[in-house]
XYZ file of C-alpha atoms in Angstrom:
350
model
C -0.057 -0.109 -0.072
C 1.345 3.395 -0.943
C 2.326 5.770 1.903
C 2.068 8.968 -0.275
C 3.996 10.027 -3.280
C 7.450 11.433 -2.964
C 9.577 13.563 -5.392
C 13.087 12.623 -5.105
C 15.345 15.287 -6.700
C 18.819 13.943 -7.682
C 17.413 10.445 -7.391
C 19.670 8.730 -9.849
C 22.828 10.117 -8.079
C 24.845 7.997 -5.682
C 22.933 8.564 -2.265
C 19.698 9.304 -4.172
C 19.542 6.022 -6.044
C 20.328 3.910 -2.981
C 17.542 5.821 -1.012
C 15.074 5.376 -3.957
C 15.682 1.527 -3.566
C 15.120 1.732 0.147
C 12.069 3.744 -0.413
C 10.469 1.479 -2.827
C 11.068 -1.550 -0.615
C 9.545 0.303 2.207
C 6.361 0.677 0.111
C 6.730 4.316 -0.994
C 5.456 5.612 -4.247
C 7.965 8.055 -5.905
C 9.064 9.986 -9.021
C 12.705 10.982 -9.664
C 13.878 14.291 -11.087
C 17.447 14.664 -12.076
C 19.479 16.471 -14.796
C 21.950 13.676 -15.026
C 24.772 16.064 -14.707
C 26.554 13.639 -12.359
C 24.921 10.417 -12.860
C 23.885 8.021 -15.461
C 20.429 7.103 -17.135
C 21.124 3.344 -16.845
C 20.880 3.669 -12.856
C 17.023 3.641 -13.665
C 17.549 0.108 -15.158
C 19.436 -0.921 -12.061
C 16.696 0.261 -9.808
C 14.170 -1.713 -11.731
C 16.290 -4.795 -11.553
C 16.513 -4.513 -7.713
C 13.051 -3.566 -6.918
C 10.861 -4.826 -9.903
C 9.540 -1.100 -10.131
C 10.568 1.538 -12.647
C 9.775 5.062 -11.167
C 8.649 7.882 -13.456
C 11.799 9.877 -14.245
C 11.896 13.591 -15.133
C 15.168 14.769 -16.936
C 14.750 18.263 -15.581
C 17.219 20.821 -14.106
C 15.871 22.605 -10.939
C 16.949 25.891 -12.587
C 14.198 25.412 -15.199
C 11.278 26.688 -13.069
C 8.768 26.432 -15.948
C 9.423 22.562 -16.551
C 9.548 22.106 -12.644
C 6.170 23.500 -12.214
C 4.685 21.148 -14.898
C 6.049 18.201 -12.787
C 4.282 19.606 -9.534
C 1.176 20.057 -11.653
C 0.733 16.431 -12.392
C 2.636 14.822 -9.498
C 0.316 15.163 -6.470
C 3.193 14.759 -4.177
C 3.214 14.698 -0.419
C 6.950 14.957 0.307
C 10.073 15.981 -1.349
C 13.450 14.526 -0.605
C 16.121 16.883 -2.056
C 19.331 15.467 -3.006
C 20.035 17.537 -6.217
C 23.008 19.757 -6.029
C 26.621 20.260 -6.877
C 28.857 18.798 -4.261
C 32.664 18.975 -4.965
C 34.481 20.936 -2.330
C 37.485 21.790 -4.344
C 35.331 22.782 -7.611
C 33.128 24.993 -5.483
C 36.327 27.028 -4.328
C 37.285 27.330 -8.037
C 33.772 28.107 -9.333
C 31.743 29.584 -6.286
C 28.999 31.419 -8.660
C 28.380 28.151 -10.287
C 27.549 26.600 -6.784
C 25.521 29.447 -5.472
C 23.405 29.570 -8.639
C 22.859 25.869 -8.986
C 22.357 24.866 -5.220
C 20.516 27.916 -3.925
C 18.587 29.070 -6.940
C 17.502 25.462 -7.632
C 16.363 25.039 -4.152
C 14.444 28.300 -4.209
C 12.582 27.240 -7.300
C 11.823 23.861 -5.862
C 10.550 25.571 -2.542
C 8.194 27.934 -4.631
C 6.783 24.985 -6.474
C 6.119 23.313 -3.181
C 4.470 26.407 -1.713
C 2.258 26.902 -4.895
C 1.065 23.224 -4.921
C 0.695 22.714 -1.187
C 3.599 20.200 -0.639
C 4.524 20.857 2.990
C 7.031 18.184 3.800
C 10.814 18.265 2.712
C 13.785 16.136 3.776
C 17.081 18.100 2.861
C 20.461 16.490 2.068
C 22.759 18.680 4.054
C 26.360 18.104 5.101
C 28.861 18.035 7.943
C 30.642 21.040 6.238
C 27.981 23.330 7.653
C 29.786 22.842 11.049
C 33.036 24.562 9.626
C 35.918 24.868 11.978
C 34.951 23.806 15.582
C 36.836 23.658 18.706
C 35.611 20.215 19.092
C 35.917 17.826 16.070
C 32.879 15.727 17.468
C 29.995 17.373 15.696
C 26.676 17.800 17.621
C 23.434 19.247 16.167
C 23.331 21.834 19.026
C 26.552 23.471 17.842
C 26.379 26.868 16.040
C 26.893 26.309 12.201
C 27.749 28.743 9.556
C 30.806 30.080 11.157
C 34.260 29.602 9.721
C 33.054 27.703 6.729
C 35.828 26.827 4.459
C 34.356 26.488 1.098
C 31.447 27.804 -0.968
C 29.824 24.197 -1.085
C 29.452 24.204 2.702
C 28.022 27.713 2.523
C 25.324 26.668 0.011
C 24.252 23.954 2.395
C 24.217 26.329 5.403
C 22.252 28.951 3.390
C 19.700 26.389 2.349
C 19.296 25.209 5.968
C 18.626 28.871 7.034
C 16.103 29.276 4.123
C 14.199 26.212 5.128
C 14.092 27.552 8.696
C 12.539 30.767 7.355
C 9.994 28.796 5.386
C 9.039 26.878 8.451
C 8.505 30.079 10.330
C 6.384 31.389 7.468
C 4.029 28.323 7.395
C 3.694 26.630 10.833
C 2.349 23.490 8.937
C 5.653 22.969 7.072
C 7.679 19.789 8.069
C 11.512 20.187 7.535
C 14.014 17.548 8.504
C 17.650 18.326 7.816
C 19.973 15.470 7.411
C 23.685 16.321 7.851
C 25.790 13.597 6.076
C 29.277 12.786 6.949
C 31.281 10.641 4.366
C 29.138 8.090 2.512
C 31.125 5.171 0.957
C 30.355 1.680 -0.188
C 27.651 0.319 -2.575
C 24.709 -1.868 -2.738
C 25.403 -5.442 -1.838
C 24.208 -6.641 -5.194
C 26.911 -4.640 -7.026
C 24.229 -2.989 -9.230
C 24.520 0.443 -7.685
C 27.543 2.355 -6.381
C 29.424 5.608 -6.786
C 30.253 6.311 -10.341
C 30.570 10.065 -11.065
C 30.597 11.348 -14.591
C 33.264 14.059 -14.008
C 36.632 13.743 -12.296
C 35.950 12.465 -8.779
C 36.746 14.511 -5.782
C 35.903 12.357 -2.893
C 38.279 9.775 -1.537
C 36.443 6.506 -2.284
C 35.643 7.021 -5.982
C 39.346 8.047 -6.547
C 40.322 4.950 -4.830
C 37.977 3.071 -7.053
C 39.467 4.812 -10.227
C 43.096 3.947 -8.883
C 42.087 0.232 -8.365
C 40.520 -0.043 -11.723
C 43.696 1.395 -13.363
C 41.969 4.622 -14.699
C 44.237 6.819 -12.556
C 47.782 5.993 -11.731
C 47.749 6.654 -8.077
C 45.965 8.300 -5.173
C 47.096 11.791 -4.117
C 46.731 12.054 -0.298
C 46.436 15.731 0.463
C 48.693 16.430 3.598
C 50.534 14.130 5.944
C 51.228 16.794 8.615
C 47.862 17.257 10.373
C 47.741 16.864 14.075
C 46.491 13.152 13.692
C 48.094 9.894 14.672
C 49.406 9.324 11.153
C 49.344 12.926 9.840
C 46.486 12.442 7.428
C 42.842 13.871 7.750
C 40.264 11.837 9.835
C 36.738 11.617 8.588
C 33.564 9.789 9.778
C 32.714 7.219 6.983
C 29.050 5.671 6.771
C 27.949 2.990 4.420
C 25.674 4.420 1.799
C 22.981 1.687 2.557
C 22.957 2.761 6.142
C 22.652 6.344 5.140
C 19.743 5.625 2.788
C 17.904 3.869 5.545
C 18.416 6.857 7.679
C 16.060 8.644 5.251
C 13.272 6.132 5.775
C 13.762 6.568 9.546
C 13.544 10.265 9.079
C 10.580 10.223 6.813
C 8.635 8.001 9.397
C 9.167 10.545 12.140
C 8.648 13.804 10.374
C 6.804 16.497 12.178
C 6.147 20.275 12.121
C 8.964 22.700 12.306
C 12.558 22.049 11.676
C 14.360 18.765 12.825
C 18.173 18.325 12.368
C 20.137 15.080 12.617
C 23.720 13.881 12.026
C 23.856 10.680 9.966
C 27.373 9.187 10.690
C 28.957 6.338 12.417
C 30.484 8.406 15.415
C 34.007 7.389 14.827
C 36.835 8.652 12.659
C 39.238 6.895 10.292
C 42.121 8.347 8.568
C 42.783 8.603 4.829
C 45.956 6.359 5.197
C 43.991 3.874 7.226
C 41.182 3.694 4.529
C 44.020 3.036 1.889
C 45.459 0.163 4.204
C 41.845 -1.259 4.705
C 41.184 -1.141 1.039
C 44.581 -2.820 0.117
C 43.949 -5.586 2.500
C 40.432 -6.237 1.175
C 41.653 -6.125 -2.648
C 44.669 -8.210 -1.578
C 47.075 -5.820 -3.377
C 48.669 -2.444 -2.618
C 46.993 0.757 -3.684
C 49.423 3.127 -5.309
C 49.456 6.476 -3.506
C 51.605 9.511 -2.820
C 51.658 12.431 -0.320
C 51.054 15.923 -1.755
C 50.368 19.308 -0.349
C 47.297 20.039 1.689
C 44.099 20.892 -0.175
C 42.439 24.125 0.612
C 39.404 23.956 2.706
C 40.201 20.486 4.423
C 39.857 19.988 8.084
C 42.110 17.954 10.216
C 39.333 15.890 12.036
C 35.694 15.697 11.678
C 33.117 13.086 12.886
C 29.524 12.818 14.054
C 27.763 12.457 17.254
C 24.738 10.484 16.001
C 23.136 9.739 19.372
C 20.064 12.080 18.521
C 19.330 10.173 15.386
C 19.462 6.836 17.412
C 17.375 8.319 20.300
C 14.595 10.083 18.104
C 14.709 7.893 14.950
C 15.631 4.694 16.116
C 18.509 4.711 13.525
C 22.196 3.892 13.767
C 24.678 2.420 11.368
C 25.109 -1.264 11.059
C 27.621 -1.808 8.456
C 31.388 -1.518 9.008
C 34.556 -0.207 7.100
C 35.146 -3.782 6.094
C 31.614 -3.993 4.698
C 32.187 -0.714 2.810
C 35.211 -2.000 1.220
C 33.670 -5.484 0.407
C 30.632 -3.923 -1.299
C 32.838 -1.333 -3.214
C 35.010 -4.158 -4.499
C 32.060 -6.083 -5.523
C 30.668 -3.023 -7.357
C 34.010 -2.406 -9.082
C 34.059 -6.008 -10.293
C 30.622 -6.194 -11.645
C 30.992 -2.809 -13.207
C 33.931 -4.017 -15.113
C 31.924 -6.894 -16.325
C 29.130 -4.861 -17.453
C 31.412 -2.432 -19.372
C 33.115 -5.518 -21.096
C 29.704 -7.000 -21.999
C 28.489 -3.455 -23.238
C 31.533 -3.271 -25.399
C 31.008 -6.558 -27.003
C 27.457 -5.601 -27.642
C 28.670 -2.349 -29.454
C 30.973 -4.590 -31.549
C 28.125 -6.737 -32.642
C 25.955 -3.800 -33.448
C 28.810 -2.344 -35.432
C 29.184 -5.678 -37.384
């Protein structure tokens, strides 16, 4: 039985696609909206393979307000889960205007359509970057955010959080849940879904994957002189399936006003440790080199996820070893698919 239709923006992306699978399996009816700027259309086929359901798909950019309105005119949505947005920290420093326009203007267009068509529930895909530089590396939802932010990407997430707070003040019936992600990695256990960005990857795990696949010669580790045990940055890594399940937990506990939750494991792992765990799982060394620090990177950041566990009944279940196992499975099956696709292309040419 349907629990109310949901519009998932960015639903063919890495986190979005995994969440779509969890939503369908939990009985939700949904439609996907994505401009495919950093995802691939064949993700829809994989979602169908996993769930037996092919959600309606809209190839639309949130900056196109006219086309977005048409989606809402026909959608009869109850809730929006908003993933769509540019997300590369380094790119945001080089192209800040692109990030402000895409992330903020796109969200404003989405909220205007929601207001017009009476959709009063939204789950927003935020980020741990909104915490900026804190005296305490353990991030708690009660901390002040928006101060000492180190990059435009983080500022767009913070600004959108503030916009959502203002909307909730404007309309007391509005229900906002803000989920602050830490560092999602891993893949679906089937090997059908995983992280496969269209452009040059910026996050650690997709770069490791490209190195392992031979597409990139070696991993550059940005800085080995941080105040950490091995000198490399420490982050809180969370399996993408755990993260996706966090959205289901949040969806089922939505209420009026603004609720904020960290989605993380509560512990940190260094970049060098991640390399060692991946090398152990793959049974071969991962080529890497140390280079200068990258602008905007913090030494240590990890979540206090206790609020999500207490109020949503959610906590991570999968480990770093699970993340590596599922990543390697996805890599292996992706390579097989590409090889088979290549053979099919040759047959077509013949």
